[in-house]
PDB file of C-alpha atoms in Angstrom:
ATOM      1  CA  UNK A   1      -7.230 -15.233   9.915  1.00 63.00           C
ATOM      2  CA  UNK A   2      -7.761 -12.083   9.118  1.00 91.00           C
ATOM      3  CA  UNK A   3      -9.255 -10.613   6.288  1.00 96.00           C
ATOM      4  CA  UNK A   4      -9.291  -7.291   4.144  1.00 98.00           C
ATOM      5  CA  UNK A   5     -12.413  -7.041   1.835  1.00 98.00           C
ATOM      6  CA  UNK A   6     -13.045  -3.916  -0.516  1.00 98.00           C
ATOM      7  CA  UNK A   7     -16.800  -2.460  -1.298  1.00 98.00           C
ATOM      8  CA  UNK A   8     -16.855  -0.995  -4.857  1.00 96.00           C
ATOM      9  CA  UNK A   9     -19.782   0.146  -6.828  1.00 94.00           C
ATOM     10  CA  UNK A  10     -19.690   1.139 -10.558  1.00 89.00           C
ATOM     11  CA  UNK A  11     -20.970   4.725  -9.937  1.00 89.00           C
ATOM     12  CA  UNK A  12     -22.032   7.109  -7.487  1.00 88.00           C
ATOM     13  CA  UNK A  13     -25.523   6.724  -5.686  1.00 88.00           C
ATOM     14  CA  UNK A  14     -25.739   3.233  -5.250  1.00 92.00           C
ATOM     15  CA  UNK A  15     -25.710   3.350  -1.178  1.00 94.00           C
ATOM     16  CA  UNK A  16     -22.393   1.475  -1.175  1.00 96.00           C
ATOM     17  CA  UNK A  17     -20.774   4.211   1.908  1.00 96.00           C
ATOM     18  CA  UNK A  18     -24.225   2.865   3.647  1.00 96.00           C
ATOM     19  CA  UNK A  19     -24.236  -0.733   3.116  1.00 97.00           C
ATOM     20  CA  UNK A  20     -20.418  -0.466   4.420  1.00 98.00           C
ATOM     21  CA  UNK A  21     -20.881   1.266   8.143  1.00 98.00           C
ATOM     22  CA  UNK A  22     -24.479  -1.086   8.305  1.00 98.00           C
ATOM     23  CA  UNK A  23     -22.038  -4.456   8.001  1.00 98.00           C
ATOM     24  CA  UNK A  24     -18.934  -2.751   9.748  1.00 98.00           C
ATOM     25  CA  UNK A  25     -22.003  -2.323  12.675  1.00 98.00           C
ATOM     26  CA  UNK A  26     -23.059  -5.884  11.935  1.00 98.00           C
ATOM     27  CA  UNK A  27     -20.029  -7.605  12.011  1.00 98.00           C
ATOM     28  CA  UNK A  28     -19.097  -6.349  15.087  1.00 98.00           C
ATOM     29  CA  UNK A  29     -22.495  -7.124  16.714  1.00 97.00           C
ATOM     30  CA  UNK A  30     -21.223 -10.799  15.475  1.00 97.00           C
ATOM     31  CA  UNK A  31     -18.153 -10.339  17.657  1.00 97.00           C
ATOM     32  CA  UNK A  32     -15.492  -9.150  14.736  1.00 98.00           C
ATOM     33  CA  UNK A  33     -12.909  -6.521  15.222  1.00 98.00           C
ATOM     34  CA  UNK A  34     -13.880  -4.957  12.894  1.00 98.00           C
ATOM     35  CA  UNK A  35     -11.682  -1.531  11.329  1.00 98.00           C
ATOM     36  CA  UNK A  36     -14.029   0.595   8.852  1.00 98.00           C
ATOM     37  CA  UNK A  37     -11.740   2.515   6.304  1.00 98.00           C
ATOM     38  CA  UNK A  38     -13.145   4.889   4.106  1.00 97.00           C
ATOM     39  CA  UNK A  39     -10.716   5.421   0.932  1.00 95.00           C
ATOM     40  CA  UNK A  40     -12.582   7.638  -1.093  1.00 92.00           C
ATOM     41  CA  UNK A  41      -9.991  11.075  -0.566  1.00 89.00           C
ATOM     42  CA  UNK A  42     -11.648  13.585  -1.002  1.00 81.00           C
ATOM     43  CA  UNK A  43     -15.176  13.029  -0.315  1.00 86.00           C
ATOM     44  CA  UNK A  44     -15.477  11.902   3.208  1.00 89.00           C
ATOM     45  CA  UNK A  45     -18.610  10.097   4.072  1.00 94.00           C
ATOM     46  CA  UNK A  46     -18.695   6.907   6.290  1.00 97.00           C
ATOM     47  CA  UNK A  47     -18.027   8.888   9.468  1.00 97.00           C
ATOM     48  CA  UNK A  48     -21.044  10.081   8.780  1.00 96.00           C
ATOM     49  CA  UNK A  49     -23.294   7.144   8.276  1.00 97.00           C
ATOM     50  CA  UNK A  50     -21.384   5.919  11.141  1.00 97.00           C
ATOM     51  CA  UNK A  51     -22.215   8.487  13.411  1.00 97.00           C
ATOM     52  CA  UNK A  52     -18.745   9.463  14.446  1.00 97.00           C
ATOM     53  CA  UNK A  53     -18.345  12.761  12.273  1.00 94.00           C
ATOM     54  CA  UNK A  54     -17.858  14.915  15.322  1.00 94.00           C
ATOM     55  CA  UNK A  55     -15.196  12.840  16.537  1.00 95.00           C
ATOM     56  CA  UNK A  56     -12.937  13.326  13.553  1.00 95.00           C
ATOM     57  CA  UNK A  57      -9.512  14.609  14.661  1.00 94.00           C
ATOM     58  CA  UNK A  58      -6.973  12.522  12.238  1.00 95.00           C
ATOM     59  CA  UNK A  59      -7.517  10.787   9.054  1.00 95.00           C
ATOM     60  CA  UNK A  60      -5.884   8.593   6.478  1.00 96.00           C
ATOM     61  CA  UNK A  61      -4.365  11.213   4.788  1.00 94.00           C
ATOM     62  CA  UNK A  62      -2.072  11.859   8.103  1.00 95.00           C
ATOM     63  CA  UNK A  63      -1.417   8.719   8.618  1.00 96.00           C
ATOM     64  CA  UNK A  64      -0.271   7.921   4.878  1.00 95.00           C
ATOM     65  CA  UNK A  65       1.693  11.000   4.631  1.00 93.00           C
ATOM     66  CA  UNK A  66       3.600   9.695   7.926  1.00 94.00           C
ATOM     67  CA  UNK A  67       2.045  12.900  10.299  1.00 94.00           C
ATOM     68  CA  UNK A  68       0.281  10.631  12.887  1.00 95.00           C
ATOM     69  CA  UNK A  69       0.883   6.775  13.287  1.00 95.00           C
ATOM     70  CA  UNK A  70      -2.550   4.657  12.629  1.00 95.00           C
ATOM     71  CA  UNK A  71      -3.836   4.337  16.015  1.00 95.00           C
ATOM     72  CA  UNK A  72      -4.077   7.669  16.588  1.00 96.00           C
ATOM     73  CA  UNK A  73      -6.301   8.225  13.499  1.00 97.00           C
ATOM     74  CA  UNK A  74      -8.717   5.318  14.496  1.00 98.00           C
ATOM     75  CA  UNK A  75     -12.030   6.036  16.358  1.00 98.00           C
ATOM     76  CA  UNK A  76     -13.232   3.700  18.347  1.00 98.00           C
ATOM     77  CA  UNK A  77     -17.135   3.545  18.310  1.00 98.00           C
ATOM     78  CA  UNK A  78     -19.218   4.166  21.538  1.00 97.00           C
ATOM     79  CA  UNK A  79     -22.148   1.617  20.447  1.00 97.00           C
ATOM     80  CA  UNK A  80     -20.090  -0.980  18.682  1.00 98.00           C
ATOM     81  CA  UNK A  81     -17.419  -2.224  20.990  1.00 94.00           C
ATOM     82  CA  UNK A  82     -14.945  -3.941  18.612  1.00 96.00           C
ATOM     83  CA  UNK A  83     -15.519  -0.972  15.332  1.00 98.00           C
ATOM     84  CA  UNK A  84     -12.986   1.357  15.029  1.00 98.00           C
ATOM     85  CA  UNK A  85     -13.101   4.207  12.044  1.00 98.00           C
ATOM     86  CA  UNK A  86     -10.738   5.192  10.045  1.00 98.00           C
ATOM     87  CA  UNK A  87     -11.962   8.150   7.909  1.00 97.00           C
ATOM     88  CA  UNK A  88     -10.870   9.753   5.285  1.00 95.00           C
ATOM     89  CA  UNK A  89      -8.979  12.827   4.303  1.00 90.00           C
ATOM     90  CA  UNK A  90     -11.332  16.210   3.292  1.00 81.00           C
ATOM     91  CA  UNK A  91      -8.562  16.970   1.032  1.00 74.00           C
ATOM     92  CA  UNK A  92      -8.606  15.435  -2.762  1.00 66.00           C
ATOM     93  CA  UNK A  93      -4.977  17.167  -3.569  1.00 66.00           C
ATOM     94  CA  UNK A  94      -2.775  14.823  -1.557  1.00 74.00           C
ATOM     95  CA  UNK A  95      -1.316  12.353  -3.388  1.00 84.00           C
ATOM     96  CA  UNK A  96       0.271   9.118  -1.919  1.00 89.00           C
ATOM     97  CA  UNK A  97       2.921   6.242  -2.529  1.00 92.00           C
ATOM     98  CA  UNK A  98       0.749   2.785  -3.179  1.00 93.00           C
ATOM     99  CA  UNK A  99       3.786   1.339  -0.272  1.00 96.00           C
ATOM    100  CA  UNK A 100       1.948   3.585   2.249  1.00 96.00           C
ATOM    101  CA  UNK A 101      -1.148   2.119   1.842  1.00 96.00           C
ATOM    102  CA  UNK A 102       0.252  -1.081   1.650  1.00 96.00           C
ATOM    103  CA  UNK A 103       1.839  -1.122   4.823  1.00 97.00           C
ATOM    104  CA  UNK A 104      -1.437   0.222   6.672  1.00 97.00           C
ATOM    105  CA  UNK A 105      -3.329  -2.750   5.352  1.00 97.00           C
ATOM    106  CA  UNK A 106      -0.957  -4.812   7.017  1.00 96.00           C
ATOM    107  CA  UNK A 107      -0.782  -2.965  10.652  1.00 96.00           C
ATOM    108  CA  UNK A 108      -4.656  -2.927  10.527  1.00 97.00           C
ATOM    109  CA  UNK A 109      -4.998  -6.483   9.168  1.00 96.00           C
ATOM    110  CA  UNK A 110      -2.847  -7.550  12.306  1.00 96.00           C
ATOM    111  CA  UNK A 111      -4.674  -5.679  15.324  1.00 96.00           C
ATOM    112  CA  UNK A 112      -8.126  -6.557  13.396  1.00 98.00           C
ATOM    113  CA  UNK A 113     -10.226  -9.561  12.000  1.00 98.00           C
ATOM    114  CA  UNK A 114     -11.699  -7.769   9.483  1.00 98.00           C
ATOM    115  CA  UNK A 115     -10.673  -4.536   7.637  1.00 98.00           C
ATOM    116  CA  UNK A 116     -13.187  -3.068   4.884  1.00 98.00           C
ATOM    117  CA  UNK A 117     -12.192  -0.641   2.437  1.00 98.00           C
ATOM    118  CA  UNK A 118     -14.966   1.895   1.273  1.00 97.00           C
ATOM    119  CA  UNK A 119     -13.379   2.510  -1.825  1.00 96.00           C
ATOM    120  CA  UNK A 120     -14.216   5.789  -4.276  1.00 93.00           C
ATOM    121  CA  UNK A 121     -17.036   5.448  -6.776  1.00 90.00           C
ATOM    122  CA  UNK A 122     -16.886   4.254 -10.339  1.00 89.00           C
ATOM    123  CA  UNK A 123     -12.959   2.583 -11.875  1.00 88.00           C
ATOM    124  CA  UNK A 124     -10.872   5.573 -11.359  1.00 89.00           C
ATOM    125  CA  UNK A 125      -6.992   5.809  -9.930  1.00 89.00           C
ATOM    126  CA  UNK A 126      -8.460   5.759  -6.036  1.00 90.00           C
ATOM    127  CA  UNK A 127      -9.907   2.345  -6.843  1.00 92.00           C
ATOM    128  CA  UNK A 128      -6.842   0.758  -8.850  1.00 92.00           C
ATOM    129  CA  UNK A 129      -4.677   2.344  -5.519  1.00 93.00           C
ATOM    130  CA  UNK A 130      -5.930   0.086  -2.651  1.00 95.00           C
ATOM    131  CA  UNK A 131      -7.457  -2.845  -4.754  1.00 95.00           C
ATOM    132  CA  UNK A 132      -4.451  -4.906  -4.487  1.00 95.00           C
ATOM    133  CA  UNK A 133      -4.331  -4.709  -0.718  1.00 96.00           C
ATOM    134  CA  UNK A 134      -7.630  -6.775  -0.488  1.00 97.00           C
ATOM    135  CA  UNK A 135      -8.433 -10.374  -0.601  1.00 95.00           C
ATOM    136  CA  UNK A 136     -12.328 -10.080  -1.365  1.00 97.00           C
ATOM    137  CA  UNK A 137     -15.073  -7.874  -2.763  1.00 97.00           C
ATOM    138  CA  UNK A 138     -18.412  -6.844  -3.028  1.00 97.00           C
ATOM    139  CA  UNK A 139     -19.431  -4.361  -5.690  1.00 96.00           C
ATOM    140  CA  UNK A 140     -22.985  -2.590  -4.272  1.00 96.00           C
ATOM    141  CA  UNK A 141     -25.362  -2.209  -7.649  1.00 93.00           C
ATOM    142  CA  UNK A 142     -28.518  -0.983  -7.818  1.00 90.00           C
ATOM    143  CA  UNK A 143     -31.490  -2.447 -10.114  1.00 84.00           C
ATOM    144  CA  UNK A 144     -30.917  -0.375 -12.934  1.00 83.00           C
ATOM    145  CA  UNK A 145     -29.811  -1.217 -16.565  1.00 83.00           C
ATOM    146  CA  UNK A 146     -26.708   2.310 -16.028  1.00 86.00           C
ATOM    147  CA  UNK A 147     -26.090   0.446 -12.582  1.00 88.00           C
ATOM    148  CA  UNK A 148     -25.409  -2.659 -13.789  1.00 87.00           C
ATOM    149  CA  UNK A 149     -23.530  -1.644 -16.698  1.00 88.00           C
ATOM    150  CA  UNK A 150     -21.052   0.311 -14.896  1.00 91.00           C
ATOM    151  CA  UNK A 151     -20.660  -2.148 -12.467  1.00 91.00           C
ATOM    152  CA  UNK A 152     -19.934  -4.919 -15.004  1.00 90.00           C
ATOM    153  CA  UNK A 153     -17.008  -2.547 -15.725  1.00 91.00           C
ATOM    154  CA  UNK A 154     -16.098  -2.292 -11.812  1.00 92.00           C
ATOM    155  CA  UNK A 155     -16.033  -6.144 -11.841  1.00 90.00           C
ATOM    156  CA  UNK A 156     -14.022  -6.360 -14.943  1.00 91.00           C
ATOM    157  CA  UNK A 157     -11.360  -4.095 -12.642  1.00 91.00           C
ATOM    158  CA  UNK A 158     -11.653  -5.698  -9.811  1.00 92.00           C
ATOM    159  CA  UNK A 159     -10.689  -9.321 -11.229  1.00 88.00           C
ATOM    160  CA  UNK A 160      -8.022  -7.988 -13.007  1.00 89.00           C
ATOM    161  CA  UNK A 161      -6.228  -6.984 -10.268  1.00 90.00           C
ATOM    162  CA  UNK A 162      -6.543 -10.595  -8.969  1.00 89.00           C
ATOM    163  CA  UNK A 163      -8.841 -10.296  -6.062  1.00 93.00           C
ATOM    164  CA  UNK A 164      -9.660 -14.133  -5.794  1.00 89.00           C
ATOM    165  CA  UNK A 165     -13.386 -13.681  -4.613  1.00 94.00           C
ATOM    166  CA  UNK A 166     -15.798 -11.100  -6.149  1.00 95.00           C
ATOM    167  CA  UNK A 167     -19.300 -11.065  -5.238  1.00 95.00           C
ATOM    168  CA  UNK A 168     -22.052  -8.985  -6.037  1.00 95.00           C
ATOM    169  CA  UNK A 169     -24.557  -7.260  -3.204  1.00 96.00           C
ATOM    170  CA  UNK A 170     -27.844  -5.895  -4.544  1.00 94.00           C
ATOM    171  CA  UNK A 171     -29.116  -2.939  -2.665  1.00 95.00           C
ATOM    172  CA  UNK A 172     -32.478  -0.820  -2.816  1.00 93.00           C
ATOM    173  CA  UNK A 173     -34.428  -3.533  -4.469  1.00 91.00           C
ATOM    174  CA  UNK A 174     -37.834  -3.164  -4.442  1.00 85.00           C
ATOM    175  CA  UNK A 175     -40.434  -5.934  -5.215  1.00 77.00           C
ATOM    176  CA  UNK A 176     -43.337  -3.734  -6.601  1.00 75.00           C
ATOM    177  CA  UNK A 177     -40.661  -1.990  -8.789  1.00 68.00           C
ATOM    178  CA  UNK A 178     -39.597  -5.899  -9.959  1.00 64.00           C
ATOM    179  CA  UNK A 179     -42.950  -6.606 -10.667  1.00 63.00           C
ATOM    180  CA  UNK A 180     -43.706  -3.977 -12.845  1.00 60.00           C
ATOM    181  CA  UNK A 181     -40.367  -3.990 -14.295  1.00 57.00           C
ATOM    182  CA  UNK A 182     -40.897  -7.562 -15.586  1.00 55.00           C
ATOM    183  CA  UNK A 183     -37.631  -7.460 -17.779  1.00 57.00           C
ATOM    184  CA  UNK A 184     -35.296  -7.339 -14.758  1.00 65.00           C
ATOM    185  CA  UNK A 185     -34.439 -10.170 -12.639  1.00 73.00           C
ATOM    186  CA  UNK A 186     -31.991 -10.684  -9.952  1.00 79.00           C
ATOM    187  CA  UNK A 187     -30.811 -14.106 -11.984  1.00 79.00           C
ATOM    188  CA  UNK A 188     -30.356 -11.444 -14.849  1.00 77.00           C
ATOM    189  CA  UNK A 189     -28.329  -8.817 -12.587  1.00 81.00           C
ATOM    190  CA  UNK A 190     -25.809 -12.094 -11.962  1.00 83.00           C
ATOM    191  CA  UNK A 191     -25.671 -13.183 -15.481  1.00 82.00           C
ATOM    192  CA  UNK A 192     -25.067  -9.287 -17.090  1.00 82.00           C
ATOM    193  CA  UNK A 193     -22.183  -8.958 -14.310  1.00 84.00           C
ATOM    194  CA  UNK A 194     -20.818 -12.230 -14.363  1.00 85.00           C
ATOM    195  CA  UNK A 195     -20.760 -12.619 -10.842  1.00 90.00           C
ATOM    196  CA  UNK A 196     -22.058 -14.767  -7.860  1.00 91.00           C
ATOM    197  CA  UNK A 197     -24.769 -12.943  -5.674  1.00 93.00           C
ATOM    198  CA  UNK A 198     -23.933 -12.797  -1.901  1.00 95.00           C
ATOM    199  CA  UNK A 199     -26.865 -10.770  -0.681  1.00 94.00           C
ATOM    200  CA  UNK A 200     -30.275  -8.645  -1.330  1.00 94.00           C
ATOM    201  CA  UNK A 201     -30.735  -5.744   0.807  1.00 96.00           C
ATOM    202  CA  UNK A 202     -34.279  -3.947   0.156  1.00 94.00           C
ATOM    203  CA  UNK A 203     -35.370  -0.719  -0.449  1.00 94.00           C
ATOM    204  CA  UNK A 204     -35.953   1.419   2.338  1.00 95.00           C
ATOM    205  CA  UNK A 205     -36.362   4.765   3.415  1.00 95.00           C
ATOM    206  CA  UNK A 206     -34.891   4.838   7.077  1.00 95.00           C
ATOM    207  CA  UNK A 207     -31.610   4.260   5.323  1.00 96.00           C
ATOM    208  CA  UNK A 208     -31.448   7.920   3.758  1.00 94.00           C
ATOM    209  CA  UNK A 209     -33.308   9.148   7.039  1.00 95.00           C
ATOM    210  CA  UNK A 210     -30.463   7.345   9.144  1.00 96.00           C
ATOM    211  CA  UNK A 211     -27.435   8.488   6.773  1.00 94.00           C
ATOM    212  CA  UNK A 212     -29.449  12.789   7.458  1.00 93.00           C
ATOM    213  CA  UNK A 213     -28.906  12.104  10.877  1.00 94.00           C
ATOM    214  CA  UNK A 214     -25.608  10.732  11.437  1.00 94.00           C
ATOM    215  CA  UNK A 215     -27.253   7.831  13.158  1.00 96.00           C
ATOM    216  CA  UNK A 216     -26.233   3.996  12.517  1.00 97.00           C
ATOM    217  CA  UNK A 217     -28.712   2.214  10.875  1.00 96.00           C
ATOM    218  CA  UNK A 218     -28.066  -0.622  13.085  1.00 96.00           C
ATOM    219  CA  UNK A 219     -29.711   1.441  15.408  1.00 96.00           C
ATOM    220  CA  UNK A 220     -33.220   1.731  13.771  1.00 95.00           C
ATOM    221  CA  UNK A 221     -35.691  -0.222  13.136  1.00 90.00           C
ATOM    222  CA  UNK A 222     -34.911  -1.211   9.636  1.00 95.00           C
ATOM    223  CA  UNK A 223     -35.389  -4.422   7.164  1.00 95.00           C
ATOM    224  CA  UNK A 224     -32.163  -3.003   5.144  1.00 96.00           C
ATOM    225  CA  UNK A 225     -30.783  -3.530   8.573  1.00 96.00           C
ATOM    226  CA  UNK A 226     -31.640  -6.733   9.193  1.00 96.00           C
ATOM    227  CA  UNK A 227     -30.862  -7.723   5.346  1.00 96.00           C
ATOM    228  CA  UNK A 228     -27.064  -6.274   5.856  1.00 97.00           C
ATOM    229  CA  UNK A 229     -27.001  -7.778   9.307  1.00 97.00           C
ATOM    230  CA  UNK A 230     -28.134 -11.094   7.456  1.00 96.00           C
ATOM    231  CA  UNK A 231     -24.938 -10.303   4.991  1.00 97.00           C
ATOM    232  CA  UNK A 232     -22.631 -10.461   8.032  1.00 97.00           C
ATOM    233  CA  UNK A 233     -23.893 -13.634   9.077  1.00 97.00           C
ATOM    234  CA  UNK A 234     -22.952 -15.483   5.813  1.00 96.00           C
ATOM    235  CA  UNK A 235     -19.479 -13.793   6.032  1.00 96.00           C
ATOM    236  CA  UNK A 236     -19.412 -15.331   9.655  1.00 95.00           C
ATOM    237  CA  UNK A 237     -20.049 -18.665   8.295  1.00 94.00           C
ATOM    238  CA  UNK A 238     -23.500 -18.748   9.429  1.00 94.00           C
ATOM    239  CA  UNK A 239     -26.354 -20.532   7.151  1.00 90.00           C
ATOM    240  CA  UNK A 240     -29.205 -17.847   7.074  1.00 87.00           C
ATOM    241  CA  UNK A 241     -32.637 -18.267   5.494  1.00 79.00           C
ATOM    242  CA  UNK A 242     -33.451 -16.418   2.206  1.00 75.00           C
ATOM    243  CA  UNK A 243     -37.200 -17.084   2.927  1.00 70.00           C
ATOM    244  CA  UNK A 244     -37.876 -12.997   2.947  1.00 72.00           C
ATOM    245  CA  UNK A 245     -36.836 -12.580  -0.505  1.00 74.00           C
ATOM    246  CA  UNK A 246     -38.858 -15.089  -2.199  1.00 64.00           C
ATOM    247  CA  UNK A 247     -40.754 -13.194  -4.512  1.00 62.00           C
ATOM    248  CA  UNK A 248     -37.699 -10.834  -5.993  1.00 65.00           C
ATOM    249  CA  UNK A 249     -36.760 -13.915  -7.663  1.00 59.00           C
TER     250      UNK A 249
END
């Protein structure tokens, strides 16, 4: 069955547009069809991290105003047979009905197994308009007491709106930083937010060198690539060893 999941962070910075193209990559090197949309309007990023920025002819913002139907708007990666982009508009002044987005959930949700929603940073109108259209979420947060406060606020949002599962991913953690930072724990980071931790993805400098480039970071040598690719794995119902991270406990 198919499946629409939304990636949310508190604020800005927090590497959530990243984490989302490395598991839309992932999942479809698991075998998912897989559609990537990017919903923050405005500020148009994921085509980027996924590579396909030169490729951009349509976005959402044609196909929720009713100029092009949704296929035409999706790009189908070249390296990632099953991941198809959708991104988003470069315009922040169009404004659209929520019954729109609604019914593009639903066409994508039926041609796809899995649809993930980059939505906007922060708890703002963009994320409040395409929050009810998913069925799971992940809120990216960063080891950082502003982080985690303003993603306690995210998660607050989130639950409110009555997404059944919402699960926190921990990005750009960084042992030697934990170490000297004795006060902060990952056990903490669940308790402060409330919520269950699905995965750890480490820090790691070919992510911002990938993101420069316009080059998946599936398609470096990475360990945050092989931490999101471990991510996709549990979401595939696959048991996977946490035997890296012991240590950031």
């Amino acid at each position: 069955m198919s499946e629409v999941i939304l990636i949310a962070s508190g604020k800005g910075g927090t590497g959530k547009t990243a984490v989302t193209a490395a598991l839309a990559c992932a999942l479809a090197r698991e075998g998912k069809r897989v559609a990537a949309v990017d919903c923050d309007f405005g500020l148009r990023n994921l085509d980027i991290a996924l590579g396909l920025a030169e490729q951009v002819m349509f976005d959402i913002g044609d196909v929720l105003s009713g100029r092009v139907e949704s296929e035409r708007a999706l790009l189908r990666h070249p390296d990632f047979p099953g991941l198809s982009l959708m991104p988003s508009t470069a315009s922040s002044g169009e404004r659209f009905e929520p019954e729109s987005f609604e019914a593009l959930a639903e066409s994508l949700r039926e041609e796809f197994d899995i649809v993930l929603l980059d939505a906007p940073a922060g708890i703002g109108s963009g994320l409040r308009f395409i929050a009810p259209e998913a069925q799971r979420a992940f809120i990216i947060t960063t080891p950082d007491t502003p982080c985690l406060r303003d993603s306690a606020a995210a998660a607050g949002l989130l639950e409110e709106t009555g997404i059944p599962d919402v699960r926190l991913i921990l990005n750009r953690v960084d042992k030697k930083r934990l170490k000297r930072k004795s006060s902060w724990s990952v056990d903490g980071a669940m308790d402060e937010l409330g919520l269950r931790l699905f995965g750890l993805v480490r820090e790691d400098v070919a992510v911002a060198d990938a993101f420069s480039a316009g080059i998946p970071l599936l398609l470096t040598k990475s360990q945050a690539g092989k931490d999101v690719s471990d991510i996709a794995a549990r979401l595939c119902g696959k048991r996977v060893s946490n035997s890296r991270f012991i240590g950031y406990y």
